[in-house]
Coordinates of C-alpha atoms in Angstrom, one line a residue:
M11 CA 52.0 123.4 94.8
R12 CA 51.2 125.3 91.7
S13 CA 47.7 124.9 90.6
D14 CA 48.8 124.0 87.0
P15 CA 52.4 123.0 86.7
V16 CA 54.2 123.9 83.3
T17 CA 51.8 125.8 81.6
N18 CA 54.0 128.0 80.7
S19 CA 56.7 125.7 79.4
S20 CA 56.4 127.2 76.2
T21 CA 57.8 130.2 76.9
T22 CA 60.5 128.5 79.1
T23 CA 64.3 129.4 77.7
H24 CA 66.3 126.6 76.3
K25 CA 69.8 128.0 77.1
I26 CA 70.7 125.4 79.5
P27 CA 72.0 122.3 77.6
S28 CA 69.4 119.3 77.6
S29 CA 72.0 116.9 79.2
A30 CA 72.6 119.4 82.0
R31 CA 68.8 119.4 82.7
I32 CA 68.4 115.6 82.7
A33 CA 72.1 115.1 84.4
E34 CA 70.2 117.4 87.5
L35 CA 66.9 115.3 87.0
Y36 CA 69.0 111.9 88.0
K37 CA 71.0 113.9 90.9
T38 CA 67.9 115.1 92.3
L39 CA 66.2 112.0 92.4
I40 CA 68.7 110.2 93.9
K41 CA 69.0 113.0 96.9
L42 CA 64.9 112.7 97.3
D43 CA 65.1 108.8 97.5
I44 CA 68.0 109.1 100.0
R45 CA 65.8 111.5 101.9
F46 CA 62.7 109.3 102.0
E47 CA 65.1 106.0 103.3
K48 CA 66.8 108.4 106.3
Q49 CA 64.1 110.9 107.3
D50 CA 60.7 110.0 108.5
V51 CA 58.2 111.2 105.7
S52 CA 57.0 114.9 106.2
A53 CA 55.1 117.6 103.9
S54 CA 58.3 118.8 103.0
H55 CA 58.8 115.2 101.1
V56 CA 55.4 115.9 99.6
E57 CA 56.1 118.9 98.3
Q58 CA 59.8 118.0 96.9
T59 CA 58.5 115.0 95.0
E60 CA 55.7 117.2 93.4
L61 CA 58.0 119.8 92.5
F62 CA 60.7 117.2 91.0
C63 CA 57.8 116.1 89.1
E64 CA 56.7 119.6 87.8
R65 CA 60.3 119.8 86.8
F66 CA 60.7 116.4 85.0
L67 CA 57.1 117.0 82.9
E68 CA 58.8 120.4 81.9
T69 CA 61.9 118.9 80.9
L70 CA 59.8 116.0 78.9
I71 CA 58.1 118.7 76.9
N72 CA 60.5 120.9 76.6
Y73 CA 63.3 118.2 75.5
P74 CA 61.7 115.2 74.6
A75 CA 64.3 113.2 72.5
P76 CA 67.4 113.5 74.9
L77 CA 65.2 112.8 77.5
L78 CA 63.2 109.9 75.8
A79 CA 66.5 108.4 74.8
Q80 CA 67.4 107.4 78.3
L81 CA 65.7 104.2 78.1
H82 CA 67.9 102.9 75.5
Y83 CA 71.1 103.9 77.6
N84 CA 72.0 102.1 80.3
K85 CA 74.1 104.2 83.3
S86 CA 76.8 102.6 83.9
N87 CA 77.6 104.6 87.3
L88 CA 74.5 103.8 88.7
N89 CA 72.8 100.6 89.9
Y90 CA 70.0 99.0 88.9
F91 CA 67.2 100.3 91.2
Y92 CA 68.3 104.1 89.7
N93 CA 68.1 103.2 86.6
F94 CA 64.6 101.3 86.7
Q95 CA 63.0 104.1 88.4
F96 CA 64.2 106.9 86.1
N97 CA 62.9 104.5 83.3
S98 CA 60.0 104.0 85.0
L99 CA 59.6 108.3 85.3
V100 CA 60.2 108.7 81.2
F101 CA 58.0 106.1 79.9
C102 CA 54.8 107.0 82.3
G103 CA 55.5 110.6 81.8
L104 CA 55.3 109.9 78.2
L105 CA 52.3 107.9 78.8
L106 CA 50.6 110.7 80.4
L107 CA 51.4 113.7 78.0
R108 CA 50.6 111.6 75.0
N109 CA 46.9 110.8 76.9
N110 CA 46.7 114.6 76.9
F111 CA 46.3 114.0 81.0
N112 CA 45.9 117.9 82.8
L113 CA 49.4 118.7 83.7
T114 CA 48.7 118.8 87.6
T115 CA 46.8 115.0 87.7
A116 CA 50.2 113.9 85.6
Q117 CA 52.2 115.7 88.6
Q118 CA 50.3 113.4 90.6
I119 CA 50.5 110.3 88.9
L120 CA 53.8 110.6 88.1
S121 CA 55.0 111.4 91.8
G122 CA 52.9 108.0 92.5
V123 CA 55.2 106.3 90.5
L124 CA 58.3 107.6 91.7
T125 CA 57.1 106.6 95.4
W126 CA 56.0 103.0 94.7
C127 CA 59.5 102.6 93.6
I128 CA 61.1 103.9 96.5
T129 CA 58.2 101.7 98.8
A130 CA 59.1 98.7 96.3
K131 CA 62.9 99.2 96.5
P132 CA 63.5 95.9 97.5
E133 CA 61.5 94.0 95.3
I134 CA 62.9 95.7 92.2
E135 CA 66.1 94.6 93.1
A136 CA 64.9 91.3 93.8
R137 CA 63.5 91.0 90.3
A138 CA 67.5 92.1 88.9
G139 CA 68.9 89.3 91.2
Q140 CA 70.3 91.5 93.8
K141 CA 70.8 92.0 97.5
S142 CA 69.1 95.2 98.6
E143 CA 72.0 97.2 100.0
D144 CA 69.0 99.2 102.7
S145 CA 68.7 95.9 104.8
E146 CA 68.3 98.4 107.7
C147 CA 65.6 100.3 105.7
N148 CA 61.9 99.8 106.6
F149 CA 60.3 100.4 103.6
S150 CA 57.0 99.3 104.7
K151 CA 57.2 102.4 107.5
I152 CA 57.9 104.9 104.8
K153 CA 54.8 103.9 102.7
T154 CA 52.7 104.0 105.7
Q155 CA 54.2 107.0 106.8
L156 CA 53.8 108.7 103.2
I157 CA 50.1 107.5 103.2
R158 CA 49.2 109.2 106.1
A159 CA 50.7 112.6 104.8
L160 CA 49.1 112.1 101.5
S161 CA 45.5 111.3 103.2
H162 CA 46.3 114.7 105.3
Y163 CA 46.4 116.8 102.0
Q164 CA 44.1 114.8 99.9
R165 CA 46.2 113.5 97.5
Q166 CA 43.6 110.9 96.3
I167 CA 45.3 109.8 93.2
W168 CA 48.8 109.5 94.6
V169 CA 47.4 107.7 97.4
E170 CA 45.5 104.9 95.5
L171 CA 48.4 104.3 93.1
L172 CA 50.4 103.4 96.4
T173 CA 47.9 101.6 97.8
H174 CA 46.0 99.4 95.4
T175 CA 49.4 97.8 93.8
S176 CA 51.6 95.7 96.1
A177 CA 55.0 95.7 95.9
K178 CA 54.7 91.9 95.8
A179 CA 53.5 92.9 92.0
M180 CA 57.1 92.5 90.8
S181 CA 57.6 89.3 91.0
Q182 CA 54.7 88.9 88.6
L183 CA 54.5 92.1 86.0
Q184 CA 53.5 90.1 82.7
R185 CA 50.4 89.1 84.8
L186 CA 49.9 92.3 86.2
V187 CA 49.5 93.9 82.9
T188 CA 46.6 91.2 81.4
C189 CA 44.4 92.5 84.1
R190 CA 42.6 95.8 84.3
N191 CA 42.2 97.6 87.6
T192 CA 38.4 98.6 88.0
V193 CA 39.1 99.7 91.2
S194 CA 41.5 102.7 90.4
P195 CA 42.4 103.0 86.6
N196 CA 45.2 105.0 86.8
N197 CA 47.0 102.1 88.2
D198 CA 46.7 100.8 85.0
Y199 CA 49.5 103.4 84.1
L200 CA 51.6 102.1 86.8
S201 CA 51.2 98.4 85.8
V202 CA 52.4 99.4 82.0
T203 CA 54.9 101.5 83.1
L204 CA 56.8 99.1 85.5
Y205 CA 56.6 96.4 83.0
M206 CA 58.0 98.6 79.8
A207 CA 61.3 99.4 82.7
S208 CA 61.6 95.7 83.7
L209 CA 62.0 95.3 79.8
V210 CA 64.0 98.0 78.8
T211 CA 66.9 98.3 82.0
R212 CA 69.5 95.9 82.3
A213 CA 70.2 93.7 84.8
P214 CA 73.7 92.4 86.0
D215 CA 72.7 89.2 84.9
K216 CA 70.2 89.8 82.3
A217 CA 70.2 91.7 78.6
A218 CA 67.6 94.3 78.2
I219 CA 65.5 94.3 75.1
S220 CA 65.2 97.6 72.5
Y221 CA 62.3 99.7 73.3
S222 CA 60.8 98.2 69.7
K223 CA 60.5 94.9 70.9
A224 CA 59.4 95.9 74.2
M225 CA 56.3 97.6 72.4
V226 CA 55.7 94.7 70.7
K227 CA 55.7 92.5 73.7
I228 CA 53.3 94.9 75.6
T229 CA 50.5 95.2 73.1
Q230 CA 50.9 91.0 72.9
T231 CA 50.6 90.9 76.6
C232 CA 48.3 93.6 77.9
H233 CA 44.3 94.1 78.3
C234 CA 42.7 95.9 75.7
F235 CA 42.2 99.1 78.3
A236 CA 46.1 99.7 78.6
L237 CA 46.3 99.0 74.5
S238 CA 44.3 102.1 74.6
L239 CA 46.8 104.2 76.6
I240 CA 49.9 103.4 74.5
E241 CA 47.8 103.7 71.5
P242 CA 48.6 107.5 71.1
L243 CA 52.4 106.6 71.4
M244 CA 51.9 105.2 67.6
D245 CA 52.1 108.7 66.5
Y246 CA 55.1 110.1 68.7
P247 CA 57.4 108.6 69.3
G248 CA 56.1 105.7 67.3
T249 CA 57.4 102.5 67.3
I250 CA 61.4 103.7 67.4
L251 CA 62.5 105.6 70.2
P252 CA 64.9 108.8 69.8
G253 CA 68.3 107.5 70.5
S254 CA 67.9 103.8 69.2
T255 CA 70.9 102.2 67.2
L256 CA 69.8 101.3 64.2
L257 CA 71.2 98.8 62.1
L258 CA 70.4 99.4 58.4
S259 CA 70.0 97.2 54.9
D260 CA 73.7 98.3 53.7
N261 CA 75.0 97.2 56.8
Q262 CA 75.7 100.7 58.3
R263 CA 75.1 101.9 61.7
A264 CA 72.9 104.7 62.5
L265 CA 71.6 106.7 65.5
Y266 CA 68.0 107.4 65.4
L267 CA 67.2 111.0 66.2
G268 CA 63.4 111.4 65.2
R269 CA 61.2 111.6 62.3
H270 CA 58.8 113.7 60.3
Q271 CA 56.0 112.0 58.3
S272 CA 57.5 108.9 56.6
E273 CA 61.4 110.7 56.6
L274 CA 63.3 109.2 59.5
Y275 CA 66.3 111.3 60.6
C276 CA 69.5 109.8 61.8
L277 CA 73.4 110.2 62.3
T278 CA 75.1 107.6 60.2
Y279 CA 78.1 105.9 62.1
S280 CA 81.8 106.3 60.5
A281 CA 84.1 103.6 60.8
S282 CA 87.0 105.8 59.8
L283 CA 86.1 108.5 62.8
K284 CA 85.2 106.2 65.2
N285 CA 81.7 108.1 65.5
Y286 CA 78.6 109.7 64.4
D287 CA 78.7 111.9 61.2
E288 CA 77.5 115.2 62.1
E289 CA 75.3 115.4 59.1
I290 CA 71.5 114.6 59.4
S291 CA 70.5 112.1 57.0
A292 CA 67.0 111.1 56.1
I293 CA 65.9 107.0 55.6
T294 CA 63.1 105.5 55.4
E295 CA 61.4 102.7 57.4
S296 CA 62.3 100.2 54.8
Q297 CA 65.7 100.7 55.3
I298 CA 66.1 99.4 58.9
R299 CA 67.2 96.0 59.6
K300 CA 67.1 96.0 63.1
V301 CA 67.0 98.1 66.2
A302 CA 69.6 97.0 68.2
A303 CA 69.3 96.4 72.4
P304 CA 70.1 99.7 75.1
G305 CA 73.5 99.9 75.3
I306 CA 75.7 102.0 77.7
L307 CA 75.8 105.8 77.6
N308 CA 79.3 107.1 79.4
N309 CA 78.8 110.7 78.3
I310 CA 75.2 112.7 78.8
K311 CA 76.5 115.7 77.0
L312 CA 76.3 113.6 73.5
A313 CA 72.4 114.5 73.8
D314 CA 73.7 118.2 73.4
K315 CA 75.4 117.3 69.9
W316 CA 73.3 114.9 68.7
W317 CA 70.0 116.5 69.0
G318 CA 72.0 120.4 68.8
Q319 CA 71.8 123.5 66.4
A320 CA 71.4 121.1 63.0
W321 CA 68.2 118.9 64.8
Q322 CA 66.8 122.4 65.7
E323 CA 67.1 123.9 62.4
L324 CA 65.3 120.6 60.7
Q325 CA 62.6 121.2 63.0
T326 CA 62.2 124.7 62.3
I327 CA 62.0 123.5 58.5
N328 CA 59.3 121.3 59.1
K329 CA 57.3 123.7 60.8
V330 CA 56.7 121.0 64.0
S331 CA 58.9 120.4 67.0
D332 CA 58.7 117.3 69.2
S333 CA 57.8 119.4 71.8
Q334 CA 54.4 119.7 69.9
K335 CA 53.8 116.2 69.3
I336 CA 54.6 114.7 72.4
Y337 CA 51.9 117.5 74.2
A338 CA 49.4 119.5 72.8
R339 CA 49.6 122.9 74.2
G340 CA 46.0 123.4 74.5
F341 CA 43.6 126.4 73.6
R342 CA 43.9 130.0 75.6
L343 CA 40.5 129.5 78.2
D344 CA 41.1 133.5 79.2
K345 CA 39.2 134.4 75.7
P346 CA 37.2 133.0 73.0
P347 CA 38.4 131.5 70.0
E348 CA 39.3 134.0 66.6
S349 CA 37.0 131.8 64.3
L350 CA 34.2 132.0 67.3
V351 CA 34.6 135.9 67.5
A352 CA 34.1 136.1 63.4
V353 CA 31.0 134.4 63.6
I354 CA 29.8 136.4 66.5
E355 CA 30.6 139.7 64.8
H356 CA 28.6 138.3 61.7
L357 CA 25.8 137.3 63.5
S358 CA 25.8 140.8 65.1
A359 CA 25.6 142.6 61.9
Q360 CA 22.6 144.2 60.7
D361 CA 22.9 142.8 57.3
I362 CA 23.7 138.8 57.7
D363 CA 25.3 137.3 54.4
I364 CA 24.3 133.9 54.6
D365 CA 26.6 132.5 52.3
Q366 CA 29.5 134.2 54.2
L367 CA 28.2 133.2 57.9
I368 CA 28.0 129.3 56.7
A369 CA 31.6 129.4 55.3
L370 CA 32.8 131.1 58.6
I371 CA 31.0 127.9 60.4
E372 CA 32.2 125.1 57.9
S373 CA 36.1 126.6 58.3
E374 CA 35.7 125.5 62.0
P375 CA 34.5 121.7 61.1
S376 CA 33.7 121.8 65.2
F377 CA 31.4 123.7 64.7
A378 CA 29.6 122.6 61.9
D379 CA 29.2 119.4 63.3
H380 CA 28.0 120.4 66.5
L381 CA 25.7 122.7 65.0
Q382 CA 24.2 120.0 62.5
L383 CA 24.2 117.5 65.6
T384 CA 22.4 120.0 68.0
A385 CA 19.6 120.6 65.4
S386 CA 18.9 116.8 65.0
Q387 CA 18.8 116.2 68.3
Q388 CA 15.9 119.2 68.4
S389 CA 14.2 118.0 65.4
R390 CA 10.6 117.5 66.3
A391 CA 10.2 114.8 63.2
N392 CA 13.9 113.2 63.9
L393 CA 15.4 114.2 61.0
R394 CA 19.4 113.7 60.5
I395 CA 20.3 117.3 59.8
N396 CA 23.3 116.8 57.1
N397 CA 24.3 120.4 56.1
V398 CA 25.3 123.7 58.2
K399 CA 22.6 125.9 56.6
H400 CA 20.1 123.4 57.5
G401 CA 20.9 123.6 60.9
L402 CA 21.4 127.4 60.7
L403 CA 17.7 127.6 59.9
M404 CA 16.8 125.1 62.5
H405 CA 18.2 127.3 65.3
G406 CA 17.9 130.8 64.1
F407 CA 20.9 133.3 64.3
E408 CA 20.5 134.1 68.4
R409 CA 20.3 130.5 69.1
T410 CA 23.1 129.3 66.8
Q411 CA 25.3 131.8 68.8
S412 CA 24.4 130.4 71.9
V413 CA 25.3 126.4 70.4
L414 CA 28.7 127.6 69.2
V415 CA 29.8 129.5 72.3
E416 CA 28.9 126.6 74.1
K417 CA 30.8 124.0 71.9
A418 CA 34.0 126.7 72.1
L419 CA 33.8 126.9 76.0
T420 CA 33.5 123.0 76.6
S421 CA 36.0 122.0 73.8
R422 CA 38.3 124.2 76.2
L423 CA 37.1 123.1 79.4
S424 CA 37.9 119.4 78.3
Q425 CA 40.9 119.4 76.5
H426 CA 43.2 118.1 78.9
R427 CA 42.4 114.9 80.9
F428 CA 42.0 114.2 84.7
P429 CA 39.9 111.5 86.6
M430 CA 36.7 113.3 87.4
Q431 CA 36.3 115.0 84.1
D432 CA 33.8 112.3 82.8
I433 CA 31.8 112.5 85.8
I434 CA 31.6 116.2 86.1
Y435 CA 30.8 116.6 82.4
Q436 CA 27.7 114.3 82.3
F437 CA 26.5 115.9 85.6
V438 CA 27.1 119.2 83.7
K439 CA 25.3 117.9 80.6
L440 CA 22.0 117.0 82.7
W441 CA 22.3 120.4 84.6
S442 CA 22.2 122.0 81.3
S443 CA 19.5 119.6 80.2
F444 CA 17.2 120.8 83.1
A445 CA 18.1 124.6 82.3
H446 CA 16.8 124.1 78.7
A447 CA 13.9 122.5 79.7
I448 CA 12.8 125.0 82.2
A449 CA 13.9 128.1 79.5
L450 CA 11.3 126.3 76.9
R451 CA 8.9 127.3 79.3
H452 CA 9.4 131.1 80.3
P453 CA 9.1 133.9 77.6
K454 CA 12.3 135.6 78.7
F455 CA 14.4 132.6 78.3
I456 CA 15.9 131.1 75.2
P457 CA 16.7 127.7 75.8
E458 CA 20.0 127.3 73.7
Q459 CA 21.0 130.2 75.9
A460 CA 20.3 128.9 79.3
S461 CA 22.1 125.9 78.3
C462 CA 25.0 127.7 77.6
W463 CA 25.1 129.6 81.0
V464 CA 25.2 126.4 82.6
Y465 CA 28.7 126.0 81.5
F466 CA 29.8 129.3 82.2
A467 CA 28.3 128.1 85.7
A468 CA 30.0 125.3 85.9
A469 CA 33.4 126.4 84.4
G470 CA 35.1 126.1 88.0
L471 CA 34.6 122.3 87.7
F472 CA 36.9 122.0 85.1
T473 CA 39.6 124.8 86.2
H474 CA 39.6 124.2 90.0
G475 CA 43.4 123.0 90.8
E476 CA 42.2 121.1 94.1
L477 CA 40.0 118.8 91.7
K478 CA 42.8 118.1 89.6
L479 CA 44.0 115.9 92.8
K480 CA 40.7 114.0 93.6
Q481 CA 39.9 111.0 92.0
H482 CA 36.3 110.9 93.0
W483 CA 33.3 113.2 93.6
Q484 CA 32.5 113.9 97.6
Y485 CA 29.4 115.2 97.0
S486 CA 27.8 117.7 99.9
N487 CA 24.0 118.1 100.1
T488 CA 23.9 120.5 103.1
D489 CA 21.9 123.9 103.4
S490 CA 25.3 125.5 102.8
T491 CA 25.6 124.0 100.0
R492 CA 22.1 124.3 98.6
D493 CA 23.0 126.7 95.9
S494 CA 26.5 125.6 95.4
H495 CA 27.8 122.7 93.3
K496 CA 27.2 120.0 95.8
I497 CA 31.3 119.1 96.0
Q498 CA 33.8 119.2 99.1
L499 CA 36.3 121.6 98.4
K500 CA 38.7 123.8 100.7
Q501 CA 37.9 126.8 98.7
P502 CA 34.0 125.9 97.1
Q503 CA 34.0 129.7 96.6
M504 CA 36.4 129.7 94.0
L505 CA 34.1 127.7 91.7
W506 CA 31.6 130.8 91.2
Q507 CA 34.5 133.2 90.9
H508 CA 36.1 130.9 88.1
A509 CA 32.8 131.2 86.5
Y510 CA 32.3 134.6 86.6
K511 CA 36.1 135.6 85.6
L512 CA 35.1 133.6 82.4
A513 CA 31.9 135.2 81.6
C514 CA 33.6 138.2 81.4
S515 CA 36.9 137.5 79.4
W516 CA 34.2 136.1 77.0
A517 CA 32.1 139.1 76.9
Q518 CA 29.1 137.2 78.1
D519 CA 25.6 139.5 78.6
K520 CA 25.3 141.5 82.2
A521 CA 22.4 139.0 83.1
I522 CA 24.6 135.9 83.1
R523 CA 27.9 138.0 84.4
D524 CA 25.6 139.3 87.5
A525 CA 23.9 135.8 88.3
L526 CA 27.2 134.3 88.1
R527 CA 28.6 137.2 90.4
D528 CA 25.6 136.6 93.1
G529 CA 26.0 133.0 93.0
L530 CA 28.2 132.6 95.9
A531 CA 27.1 136.1 97.7
K532 CA 23.4 135.3 98.0
Q533 CA 23.5 131.6 99.0
S534 CA 23.2 132.3 102.3
L535 CA 20.0 134.4 101.8
P536 CA 16.4 133.5 103.0
P537 CA 14.4 131.7 100.0
T538 CA 12.0 134.8 99.7
A539 CA 14.9 137.5 99.2
K540 CA 15.3 139.2 95.4
R541 CA 17.1 137.3 93.0
S542 CA 17.2 137.8 89.3
L543 CA 15.5 135.2 86.9
P544 CA 19.3 134.1 85.6
H545 CA 20.1 133.4 89.5
V546 CA 17.1 131.6 90.1
L547 CA 17.2 129.4 86.8
L548 CA 20.7 128.4 87.4
N549 CA 20.2 127.2 91.2
L550 CA 16.8 125.5 90.3
S551 CA 18.3 123.5 87.7
L552 CA 21.4 123.1 89.6
N553 CA 19.2 121.7 92.2
L554 CA 17.1 119.2 90.2
A555 CA 20.6 118.0 88.7
S556 CA 22.4 117.1 91.8
S557 CA 19.5 115.3 93.1
L558 CA 18.6 113.2 90.6
F559 CA 22.3 112.5 89.7
F560 CA 23.5 111.9 92.6
E561 CA 20.6 110.9 94.9
G562 CA 18.3 108.9 92.2
E563 CA 15.3 110.9 91.8
A564 CA 14.2 114.5 91.4
P565 CA 13.0 116.4 94.8
E566 CA 9.2 116.4 95.5
F567 CA 7.2 119.4 94.0
D568 CA 6.7 121.2 97.7
S569 CA 9.6 119.1 99.5
D570 CA 11.6 122.6 100.3
E571 CA 11.0 126.1 100.7
Y572 CA 13.7 127.4 98.1
L573 CA 12.3 124.7 95.8
Q574 CA 8.9 126.3 96.1
Q575 CA 10.0 130.0 95.9
Y576 CA 12.1 129.2 92.9
C577 CA 9.2 127.5 90.8
Q578 CA 6.8 130.4 92.0
R579 CA 9.4 132.9 90.4
L580 CA 9.7 130.9 87.2
A581 CA 6.1 130.7 87.4
I582 CA 6.4 126.6 87.3
D583 CA 3.5 124.7 89.1
R584 CA 3.1 121.2 89.5
G585 CA 2.1 119.6 86.6
S586 CA 4.9 121.6 84.4
Y587 CA 7.8 120.8 87.2
R588 CA 6.8 117.1 87.0
D589 CA 7.0 117.7 83.1
I590 CA 10.5 119.4 83.3
C591 CA 11.7 116.3 85.3
Q592 CA 10.4 113.9 82.9
E593 CA 11.2 115.2 79.7
T594 CA 15.0 116.4 81.2
V595 CA 15.2 112.1 81.9
K596 CA 13.9 111.3 78.3
N597 CA 16.2 113.7 76.3
S598 CA 19.8 114.9 78.7
H599 CA 21.4 112.4 76.2
N600 CA 23.2 111.3 79.7
Y601 CA 24.5 108.5 80.9
W602 CA 25.3 107.6 84.6
P603 CA 29.1 106.5 85.2
I604 CA 28.6 104.3 87.9
H605 CA 30.5 101.4 86.5
N606 CA 33.6 102.4 88.7
K607 CA 33.7 102.7 92.6
C608 CA 35.9 105.4 92.3
L609 CA 34.0 107.9 91.1
F610 CA 32.0 108.8 94.2
G611 CA 33.6 108.9 97.4
N612 CA 30.5 107.2 99.2
G613 CA 30.9 104.2 96.8

């Protein structure tokens, strides 16, 4: 499996019509379902499911409107189960993209939804009043085999989706969405998805309701956390789904395509031609009298006509595409942002124009806010810094550079969500706080620079593909992980490799590049081995942070030979060591996210 699927989707060619891609998704899904039912589950099933979900997300990003429209069109040539399952994938994919999930994590959750539907097929069909056609298939056996395979391949997120929501939940979906799943939060995506699919999928004995009405029903029923999941959907696609049939105030009928700001674009129905006009019209929301219930789509190729050349030209005029609306492409991580480079170049000049420097910082609001926040936090008089100039004077030029580099880096490392992101971020904050406190007591270090170094050293925790598959931190505290990131991974060396490459890409000082390069190489060396001061600083702060964060207390000053050597190199005595630990706990601005059992592998 790729470490980050569809990251290059913005460069994907759009020569294949959207209808062909969507039709292929239907065909592949049905083949995959049949394969699960007919064969014993193996590694190949896992791989094919992940590959399908990768393609599904790619299609949803590149062709959002026609794929989302499938929620409003029942495919009469398919039975209820396949319509329900496909609708579940469409809505779940929408939720994950709009909630800004990392694509590898989104792939895992989508795979969980897909296979949950397979293992709950009899219950899904029973909800629609249908008798299962697969009476000889043992769906419980499929689930057991799948969980065994997933556990072997460390697919924690996927496993928890299958194990924490029973197939019996299909008979009580409305009740399910009223209660938050505190054991496995990702299962909230499953429950909301299943509820939406049950509302918009037409059953033989029950009409479906429109996406608009379904959204109203969900908001009236779901618990507050589930409401936070659907909140991003208010911006895109909004309360009306592309592909919806609209009844307008002048009794005209129209097909809704999408919107830009306050304008809603549609194709009006021509009674004389018995078809929709080819010219796109703009209407306002006040002109809509009703959104019709889902209908039947007998020819999927109509999607190519409805969202064809005219629609693409309209998006070009509006300078924003549906692809950009459904999922933010994010910032490149392999180089610093141009706004930061401009600030650094100005800070490095011999004659610094203060007013121009302030203007450069203020042109990037996140930089300005962070500079003022960090200056306020470090003010001995507890002053609130309210302008960039004051923050700049508080930090000084050299410290300001480190503060802004750290902000730009953390923004890029945390731009897409994954389950372990919160605990990783809090741990790294504590690590940087220890580095800051140690640097305050050493003449060769700048505290803000030391803190910034930690975020480069910890970058692999945010970028390692294996961590996008995990639900909780598997803490490891052995001799082999003494100067490492304290987590069980198949390729832990990748953490230091990612850190070193990133520091090089961002043109960091040679001192920190060398320290990161040596992070893995010198891990097995004895405590008296020669190490650079930045290397010692990173290792000491890492060990203190991991002990306090995961074990609840910092180690005693003389408890470890490595610890003593590190303190000796940094001229830290017993009293300073105690002060560092106490000040860090007091000033770290951290919280310990222990409210969910799923965060730690050992509970």
